[in-house]
Amino acid sequence: MRTGKAGPHGVLPPAARSAGLRFAALHPPPPFSTPRAAPARLFGSGLSFGAKNRLLRSKSARGASGVRIGVIGCGLWGKNHARTLGVLGALGGVADANPAASAALAAAMDCKALAVQDLIEDPGLDGLIVAVSPAMQAQVALRVLAAGRPVLVEKPIALTPAEARAVVRAAEAAGVVAMTGHLLRYHPAFEAVQALHAAGS
């Protein structure tokens, strides 16, 4: 018998709901006036993406870690990743099988556009995000891993279990991180639910 409160993803057990509520109480959302809210204000303004990116890098990202990430794939999700990395001051470049697409995104985000293999081998990058068509995700991820680079692969990581296992084996052989872009994987509320599950609650 399922108990708990119904939500957008079904019914949560009372313990999980309690963990989520405790997290919400301890970590309320920031007020609109904080720097964290600035990107939302800017992206609703009339500024171009390039102007917003330059402004955010000059203001919000002054404490950035210096990490530089490249994005392979300039479609819908590639653009989303590029915008987020731009906000963080971490966008190191973009690439796409269609040079016109990468050139357009690079111009909008004020970053460099390279051929896919050139971006993979760029020594100025600390890792790459692969956001290409699902049929090509595993193939491109394997190219990144063959170069010994850490990679985040958009969902789905592959179209078959065999392809997914090949990506895992390549990451293990290269000794680098390969991960899929699951939403909220490290959110404290989800970690609390995982701990409850592991404990048999």
PDB file of C-alpha atoms in Angstrom:
ATOM      1  CA  MET A   1       0.000   0.000   0.000  1.00  0.00           C
ATOM      2  CA  ARG A   2       1.389   3.395  -1.007  1.00  0.00           C
ATOM      3  CA  THR A   3       1.110   6.239   1.429  1.00  0.00           C
ATOM      4  CA  GLY A   4       2.191   9.815   1.256  1.00  0.00           C
ATOM      5  CA  LYS A   5       1.465  12.926  -0.714  1.00  0.00           C
ATOM      6  CA  ALA A   6       0.832  12.779  -4.460  1.00  0.00           C
ATOM      7  CA  GLY A   7       3.066  14.990  -6.591  1.00  0.00           C
ATOM      8  CA  PRO A   8       4.106  15.382 -10.216  1.00  0.00           C
ATOM      9  CA  HIS A   9       6.111  12.136 -10.045  1.00  0.00           C
ATOM     10  CA  GLY A  10       3.615   9.984  -8.147  1.00  0.00           C
ATOM     11  CA  VAL A  11       3.231   9.305  -4.437  1.00  0.00           C
ATOM     12  CA  LEU A  12       6.164   9.993  -2.133  1.00  0.00           C
ATOM     13  CA  PRO A  13       6.641   7.846   0.980  1.00  0.00           C
ATOM     14  CA  PRO A  14       6.229   9.870   4.197  1.00  0.00           C
ATOM     15  CA  ALA A  15       9.959   9.599   5.033  1.00  0.00           C
ATOM     16  CA  ALA A  16      10.975  10.910   1.603  1.00  0.00           C
ATOM     17  CA  ARG A  17       8.413  13.710   1.759  1.00  0.00           C
ATOM     18  CA  SER A  18       9.691  14.599   5.232  1.00  0.00           C
ATOM     19  CA  ALA A  19      13.294  14.735   3.955  1.00  0.00           C
ATOM     20  CA  GLY A  20      12.283  17.029   1.104  1.00  0.00           C
ATOM     21  CA  LEU A  21      10.338  19.323   3.414  1.00  0.00           C
ATOM     22  CA  ARG A  22      13.264  19.487   5.836  1.00  0.00           C
ATOM     23  CA  PHE A  23      15.558  20.459   2.949  1.00  0.00           C
ATOM     24  CA  ALA A  24      13.135  23.154   1.780  1.00  0.00           C
ATOM     25  CA  ALA A  25      12.928  24.585   5.295  1.00  0.00           C
ATOM     26  CA  LEU A  26      16.712  24.665   5.695  1.00  0.00           C
ATOM     27  CA  HIS A  27      17.423  25.992   2.195  1.00  0.00           C
ATOM     28  CA  PRO A  28      14.778  28.528   1.159  1.00  0.00           C
ATOM     29  CA  PRO A  29      15.136  30.023  -2.327  1.00  0.00           C
ATOM     30  CA  PRO A  30      17.207  33.225  -2.467  1.00  0.00           C
ATOM     31  CA  PRO A  31      15.450  36.577  -2.739  1.00  0.00           C
ATOM     32  CA  PHE A  32      15.183  38.054  -6.229  1.00  0.00           C
ATOM     33  CA  SER A  33      17.774  40.714  -5.432  1.00  0.00           C
ATOM     34  CA  THR A  34      20.652  38.251  -4.935  1.00  0.00           C
ATOM     35  CA  PRO A  35      23.338  37.722  -7.637  1.00  0.00           C
ATOM     36  CA  ARG A  36      22.051  34.170  -8.098  1.00  0.00           C
ATOM     37  CA  ALA A  37      18.799  35.595  -9.450  1.00  0.00           C
ATOM     38  CA  ALA A  38      20.548  38.006 -11.817  1.00  0.00           C
ATOM     39  CA  PRO A  39      20.784  35.550 -14.740  1.00  0.00           C
ATOM     40  CA  ALA A  40      16.988  35.133 -14.784  1.00  0.00           C
ATOM     41  CA  ARG A  41      16.544  38.896 -14.946  1.00  0.00           C
ATOM     42  CA  LEU A  42      19.127  39.263 -17.696  1.00  0.00           C
ATOM     43  CA  PHE A  43      17.780  36.451 -19.844  1.00  0.00           C
ATOM     44  CA  GLY A  44      14.374  38.106 -19.733  1.00  0.00           C
ATOM     45  CA  SER A  45      15.832  41.420 -20.922  1.00  0.00           C
ATOM     46  CA  GLY A  46      16.343  42.694 -24.458  1.00  0.00           C
ATOM     47  CA  LEU A  47      20.111  42.036 -24.440  1.00  0.00           C
ATOM     48  CA  SER A  48      21.625  39.646 -26.963  1.00  0.00           C
ATOM     49  CA  PHE A  49      23.047  36.354 -25.657  1.00  0.00           C
ATOM     50  CA  GLY A  50      26.583  37.630 -26.288  1.00  0.00           C
ATOM     51  CA  ALA A  51      25.961  40.848 -24.332  1.00  0.00           C
ATOM     52  CA  LYS A  52      24.350  38.913 -21.481  1.00  0.00           C
ATOM     53  CA  ASN A  53      27.231  36.445 -21.455  1.00  0.00           C
ATOM     54  CA  ARG A  54      29.851  39.215 -21.269  1.00  0.00           C
ATOM     55  CA  LEU A  55      27.917  41.034 -18.535  1.00  0.00           C
ATOM     56  CA  LEU A  56      27.428  37.893 -16.460  1.00  0.00           C
ATOM     57  CA  ARG A  57      31.070  36.897 -16.799  1.00  0.00           C
ATOM     58  CA  SER A  58      32.161  40.353 -15.668  1.00  0.00           C
ATOM     59  CA  LYS A  59      29.801  40.416 -12.656  1.00  0.00           C
ATOM     60  CA  SER A  60      28.439  37.079 -11.447  1.00  0.00           C
ATOM     61  CA  ALA A  61      31.414  34.908 -12.393  1.00  0.00           C
ATOM     62  CA  ARG A  62      34.247  36.856 -10.778  1.00  0.00           C
ATOM     63  CA  GLY A  63      34.730  34.026  -8.295  1.00  0.00           C
ATOM     64  CA  ALA A  64      34.677  31.324 -10.976  1.00  0.00           C
ATOM     65  CA  SER A  65      37.031  28.385 -10.468  1.00  0.00           C
ATOM     66  CA  GLY A  66      38.774  28.806 -13.809  1.00  0.00           C
ATOM     67  CA  VAL A  67      37.370  25.521 -15.160  1.00  0.00           C
ATOM     68  CA  ARG A  68      36.769  25.609 -18.932  1.00  0.00           C
ATOM     69  CA  ILE A  69      34.266  23.284 -20.597  1.00  0.00           C
ATOM     70  CA  GLY A  70      33.613  22.730 -24.301  1.00  0.00           C
ATOM     71  CA  VAL A  71      30.195  21.871 -25.738  1.00  0.00           C
ATOM     72  CA  ILE A  72      29.832  19.470 -28.664  1.00  0.00           C
ATOM     73  CA  GLY A  73      26.443  19.878 -30.312  1.00  0.00           C
ATOM     74  CA  CYS A  74      24.799  23.235 -30.955  1.00  0.00           C
ATOM     75  CA  GLY A  75      21.150  22.186 -31.016  1.00  0.00           C
ATOM     76  CA  LEU A  76      18.572  22.875 -28.302  1.00  0.00           C
ATOM     77  CA  TRP A  77      20.381  21.196 -25.402  1.00  0.00           C
ATOM     78  CA  GLY A  78      23.822  22.252 -26.548  1.00  0.00           C
ATOM     79  CA  LYS A  79      22.630  25.862 -26.515  1.00  0.00           C
ATOM     80  CA  ASN A  80      21.229  25.378 -23.001  1.00  0.00           C
ATOM     81  CA  HIS A  81      24.562  24.020 -21.760  1.00  0.00           C
ATOM     82  CA  ALA A  82      26.461  26.826 -23.488  1.00  0.00           C
ATOM     83  CA  ARG A  83      24.255  29.478 -21.862  1.00  0.00           C
ATOM     84  CA  THR A  84      24.671  27.923 -18.415  1.00  0.00           C
ATOM     85  CA  LEU A  85      28.442  27.640 -18.806  1.00  0.00           C
ATOM     86  CA  GLY A  86      28.509  31.223 -20.060  1.00  0.00           C
ATOM     87  CA  VAL A  87      26.741  32.377 -16.893  1.00  0.00           C
ATOM     88  CA  LEU A  88      29.370  30.538 -14.853  1.00  0.00           C
ATOM     89  CA  GLY A  89      32.228  31.985 -16.883  1.00  0.00           C
ATOM     90  CA  ALA A  90      33.255  28.445 -17.840  1.00  0.00           C
ATOM     91  CA  LEU A  91      32.398  28.189 -21.549  1.00  0.00           C
ATOM     92  CA  GLY A  92      35.567  27.269 -23.402  1.00  0.00           C
ATOM     93  CA  GLY A  93      34.191  26.767 -26.903  1.00  0.00           C
ATOM     94  CA  VAL A  94      31.589  25.007 -29.027  1.00  0.00           C
ATOM     95  CA  ALA A  95      31.597  22.557 -31.921  1.00  0.00           C
ATOM     96  CA  ASP A  96      29.038  20.965 -34.207  1.00  0.00           C
ATOM     97  CA  ALA A  97      29.022  18.756 -37.288  1.00  0.00           C
ATOM     98  CA  ASN A  98      27.377  21.746 -38.971  1.00  0.00           C
ATOM     99  CA  PRO A  99      29.985  24.559 -38.957  1.00  0.00           C
ATOM    100  CA  ALA A 100      27.295  27.209 -39.478  1.00  0.00           C
ATOM    101  CA  ALA A 101      25.519  26.107 -36.284  1.00  0.00           C
ATOM    102  CA  SER A 102      28.682  26.274 -34.176  1.00  0.00           C
ATOM    103  CA  ALA A 103      29.667  29.622 -35.695  1.00  0.00           C
ATOM    104  CA  ALA A 104      26.248  31.094 -34.884  1.00  0.00           C
ATOM    105  CA  LEU A 105      26.302  29.859 -31.279  1.00  0.00           C
ATOM    106  CA  ALA A 106      29.907  30.998 -30.796  1.00  0.00           C
ATOM    107  CA  ALA A 107      28.986  34.473 -32.037  1.00  0.00           C
ATOM    108  CA  ALA A 108      25.968  34.600 -29.721  1.00  0.00           C
ATOM    109  CA  MET A 109      27.974  33.412 -26.709  1.00  0.00           C
ATOM    110  CA  ASP A 110      31.209  35.294 -27.458  1.00  0.00           C
ATOM    111  CA  CYS A 111      33.364  32.157 -27.519  1.00  0.00           C
ATOM    112  CA  LYS A 112      35.344  30.185 -30.082  1.00  0.00           C
ATOM    113  CA  ALA A 113      33.934  27.652 -32.548  1.00  0.00           C
ATOM    114  CA  LEU A 114      36.120  24.720 -33.562  1.00  0.00           C
ATOM    115  CA  ALA A 115      35.770  21.493 -35.500  1.00  0.00           C
ATOM    116  CA  VAL A 116      34.609  18.655 -33.251  1.00  0.00           C
ATOM    117  CA  GLN A 117      37.972  16.871 -33.060  1.00  0.00           C
ATOM    118  CA  ASP A 118      39.820  20.154 -32.531  1.00  0.00           C
ATOM    119  CA  LEU A 119      37.561  20.972 -29.578  1.00  0.00           C
ATOM    120  CA  ILE A 120      38.072  17.481 -28.152  1.00  0.00           C
ATOM    121  CA  GLU A 121      41.851  17.958 -28.306  1.00  0.00           C
ATOM    122  CA  ASP A 122      41.891  21.599 -27.135  1.00  0.00           C
ATOM    123  CA  PRO A 123      44.462  21.710 -24.288  1.00  0.00           C
ATOM    124  CA  GLY A 124      42.721  24.724 -22.748  1.00  0.00           C
ATOM    125  CA  LEU A 125      39.650  22.694 -21.795  1.00  0.00           C
ATOM    126  CA  ASP A 126      39.107  20.697 -18.608  1.00  0.00           C
ATOM    127  CA  GLY A 127      36.248  18.590 -19.976  1.00  0.00           C
ATOM    128  CA  LEU A 128      33.511  18.373 -22.564  1.00  0.00           C
ATOM    129  CA  ILE A 129      29.746  18.076 -22.776  1.00  0.00           C
ATOM    130  CA  VAL A 130      28.283  15.947 -25.556  1.00  0.00           C
ATOM    131  CA  ALA A 131      24.795  17.066 -26.601  1.00  0.00           C
ATOM    132  CA  VAL A 132      24.366  15.669 -30.102  1.00  0.00           C
ATOM    133  CA  SER A 133      21.622  13.534 -31.651  1.00  0.00           C
ATOM    134  CA  PRO A 134      20.876  10.377 -29.604  1.00  0.00           C
ATOM    135  CA  ALA A 135      22.156   8.099 -32.365  1.00  0.00           C
ATOM    136  CA  MET A 136      25.580   9.799 -32.180  1.00  0.00           C
ATOM    137  CA  GLN A 137      25.977  10.346 -28.429  1.00  0.00           C
ATOM    138  CA  ALA A 138      27.966   7.184 -27.659  1.00  0.00           C
ATOM    139  CA  GLN A 139      30.174   7.543 -30.738  1.00  0.00           C
ATOM    140  CA  VAL A 140      31.135  11.124 -29.889  1.00  0.00           C
ATOM    141  CA  ALA A 141      31.592  10.270 -26.193  1.00  0.00           C
ATOM    142  CA  LEU A 142      34.005   7.492 -27.185  1.00  0.00           C
ATOM    143  CA  ARG A 143      36.040   9.991 -29.220  1.00  0.00           C
ATOM    144  CA  VAL A 144      36.248  12.289 -26.188  1.00  0.00           C
ATOM    145  CA  LEU A 145      37.276   9.428 -23.905  1.00  0.00           C
ATOM    146  CA  ALA A 146      39.852   8.180 -26.429  1.00  0.00           C
ATOM    147  CA  ALA A 147      41.511  11.582 -26.022  1.00  0.00           C
ATOM    148  CA  GLY A 148      41.567  11.073 -22.243  1.00  0.00           C
ATOM    149  CA  ARG A 149      39.080  13.879 -21.519  1.00  0.00           C
ATOM    150  CA  PRO A 150      36.305  13.867 -18.884  1.00  0.00           C
ATOM    151  CA  VAL A 151      32.843  14.009 -20.429  1.00  0.00           C
ATOM    152  CA  LEU A 152      29.229  14.650 -19.510  1.00  0.00           C
ATOM    153  CA  VAL A 153      26.919  12.991 -22.032  1.00  0.00           C
ATOM    154  CA  GLU A 154      23.367  14.231 -22.402  1.00  0.00           C
ATOM    155  CA  LYS A 155      20.540  11.728 -22.074  1.00  0.00           C
ATOM    156  CA  PRO A 156      20.416   9.147 -23.518  1.00  0.00           C
ATOM    157  CA  ILE A 157      24.060   8.194 -23.123  1.00  0.00           C
ATOM    158  CA  ALA A 158      23.518   5.593 -25.876  1.00  0.00           C
ATOM    159  CA  LEU A 159      20.743   3.810 -27.749  1.00  0.00           C
ATOM    160  CA  THR A 160      21.751   0.288 -26.712  1.00  0.00           C
ATOM    161  CA  PRO A 161      23.114  -1.300 -23.514  1.00  0.00           C
ATOM    162  CA  ALA A 162      26.172  -2.461 -25.475  1.00  0.00           C
ATOM    163  CA  GLU A 163      27.006   1.112 -26.511  1.00  0.00           C
ATOM    164  CA  ALA A 164      26.507   2.347 -22.953  1.00  0.00           C
ATOM    165  CA  ARG A 165      28.808  -0.363 -21.600  1.00  0.00           C
ATOM    166  CA  ALA A 166      31.418   0.610 -24.201  1.00  0.00           C
ATOM    167  CA  VAL A 167      31.344   4.192 -22.891  1.00  0.00           C
ATOM    168  CA  VAL A 168      31.758   2.950 -19.309  1.00  0.00           C
ATOM    169  CA  ARG A 169      34.683   0.708 -20.277  1.00  0.00           C
ATOM    170  CA  ALA A 170      36.357   3.529 -22.211  1.00  0.00           C
ATOM    171  CA  ALA A 171      36.079   5.859 -19.212  1.00  0.00           C
ATOM    172  CA  GLU A 172      37.539   3.216 -16.910  1.00  0.00           C
ATOM    173  CA  ALA A 173      40.397   2.554 -19.337  1.00  0.00           C
ATOM    174  CA  ALA A 174      41.151   6.268 -19.646  1.00  0.00           C
ATOM    175  CA  GLY A 175      40.850   6.851 -15.899  1.00  0.00           C
ATOM    176  CA  VAL A 176      38.507   9.803 -16.366  1.00  0.00           C
ATOM    177  CA  VAL A 177      34.935  10.655 -15.425  1.00  0.00           C
ATOM    178  CA  ALA A 178      32.067   9.963 -17.823  1.00  0.00           C
ATOM    179  CA  MET A 179      28.578  10.750 -16.613  1.00  0.00           C
ATOM    180  CA  THR A 180      25.064  11.303 -17.894  1.00  0.00           C
ATOM    181  CA  GLY A 181      23.253  14.581 -17.306  1.00  0.00           C
ATOM    182  CA  HIS A 182      20.571  13.352 -14.901  1.00  0.00           C
ATOM    183  CA  LEU A 183      18.630  16.230 -13.360  1.00  0.00           C
ATOM    184  CA  LEU A 184      19.074  16.944  -9.637  1.00  0.00           C
ATOM    185  CA  ARG A 185      21.329  13.928  -9.071  1.00  0.00           C
ATOM    186  CA  TYR A 186      23.245  15.747  -6.334  1.00  0.00           C
ATOM    187  CA  HIS A 187      20.300  17.654  -4.860  1.00  0.00           C
ATOM    188  CA  PRO A 188      20.348  17.103  -1.058  1.00  0.00           C
ATOM    189  CA  ALA A 189      16.702  15.985  -1.049  1.00  0.00           C
ATOM    190  CA  PHE A 190      17.443  13.243  -3.578  1.00  0.00           C
ATOM    191  CA  GLU A 191      20.549  12.207  -1.636  1.00  0.00           C
ATOM    192  CA  ALA A 192      18.353  11.911   1.463  1.00  0.00           C
ATOM    193  CA  VAL A 193      15.903   9.676  -0.421  1.00  0.00           C
ATOM    194  CA  GLN A 194      18.802   7.541  -1.679  1.00  0.00           C
ATOM    195  CA  ALA A 195      20.078   7.148   1.886  1.00  0.00           C
ATOM    196  CA  LEU A 196      16.599   6.115   3.071  1.00  0.00           C
ATOM    197  CA  HIS A 197      16.373   3.552   0.276  1.00  0.00           C
ATOM    198  CA  ALA A 198      19.817   2.153   1.086  1.00  0.00           C
ATOM    199  CA  ALA A 199      18.775   1.832   4.734  1.00  0.00           C
ATOM    200  CA  GLY A 200      15.625  -0.066   3.755  1.00  0.00           C
ATOM    201  CA  SER A 201      13.267   2.672   4.967  1.00  0.00           C
TER     202      SER A 201
END
